[in-house]
Amino acid sequence: MATIKDVAKLAGVGVGTASRAMSGKGAVSADAVARVQAAVQALDFRPSNVARALSLKTLGMVGVYVPEFGAPFTSRILNAIDAELRAVGRHMVVASGCGHGDARQQALEGMEFLVQRQCDGMLVFSNHLLEADLQALQLRFPRVVLLNRQSPALGERAFFADHEQGGRLAARALLSQGHRAIATIQGALDAPDNAQRMQGFYAALAQHGIDVKSAHRMDGGFSFASGHAAATRLLKRKDRSFTAVFCANDVMAMAAISRFTQAGLKVPQDVSVIGYDDTDVATYTAPPLTTVHIPIAQLAANSCRHLLNLCYGLALPVQRDFTPHVVWRESVGTGPHPAL
């Protein structure tokens, strides 16, 4: 394998000149640049990342922790982060929750894995870590940025959407279509963003004197299986007077639509369903899913830019306004009451 010394020798220049010609940094004549480029092509020279890391004393690598790889949210986050990193010549190593222990322990082990890989910084997407965990991590590893969650410990290094407002928007969407008897399938109980969206949803209903019956409030876990099981429990209730269901994420909403259809109900003629997140597949359900759009790709991209600025002294623009909005499709129909 050719080295930079081989390139310099073939081009008839010094190693320093060859290095400057390839990096584009420093004064080099146009003739020298042309000869170096020709030598690079002739030798099929590929710079050594190891040598570069030793020279710069950095791996140019950012760690990313996500709970799992298969979730629709995760792919959008990783794609956005990868695009930002590659745009500035950096890359990432990703860890997910696996191994023994509960979700919190898996997250702690995943972050430890990234710390041991000597990452320059870390992006963390987890609802299971305690605030004390985040505080301890920051003290040990200062260049940490948190995704989709508020944190007093991390302050401005935490990027999040207004999930309470998202919940309010979901409620107003159903109210605007004349729905008053509403059921809910919430997500993981230990997820702060779930609590925020459900709080906003119930608060918006309460402003119009509407309360969701306790028998129509189902627990879920953000998964297909939990959404399907929750919809099954709703169908078994003696009181099935609800005309609409709010699901705390699209995955559970899709599963609920499937279960209702299996039971002979038509969506939205018999029951309307609204989801949350606006995942890529929401457009392709039958019927297409009305949902609350959360700009998670923009959130991930901007959190990554903030981390790049922290790690490498860059001045990339960073925004913090990630406003949700309702995306109307066909899973929500007109209810039996006048619209509010």
PDB file of N, CA and C in Angstrom, residues 99 233 314:
ATOM      1  N   GLY A  99     -27.929  -7.013  25.886  1.00  0.00           N
ATOM      2  CA  GLY A  99     -27.280  -7.626  27.037  1.00  0.00           C
ATOM      3  C   GLY A  99     -28.251  -7.843  28.179  1.00  0.00           C
ATOM      4  N   ARG A 233     -58.061  -4.998  24.293  1.00  0.00           N
ATOM      5  CA  ARG A 233     -58.698  -4.709  25.586  1.00  0.00           C
ATOM      6  C   ARG A 233     -59.833  -3.707  25.421  1.00  0.00           C
ATOM      7  N   LEU A 314     -16.268  24.036  15.544  1.00  0.00           N
ATOM      8  CA  LEU A 314     -16.933  24.505  14.337  1.00  0.00           C
ATOM      9  C   LEU A 314     -17.969  25.578  14.697  1.00  0.00           C
TER      10      LEU A 314
END
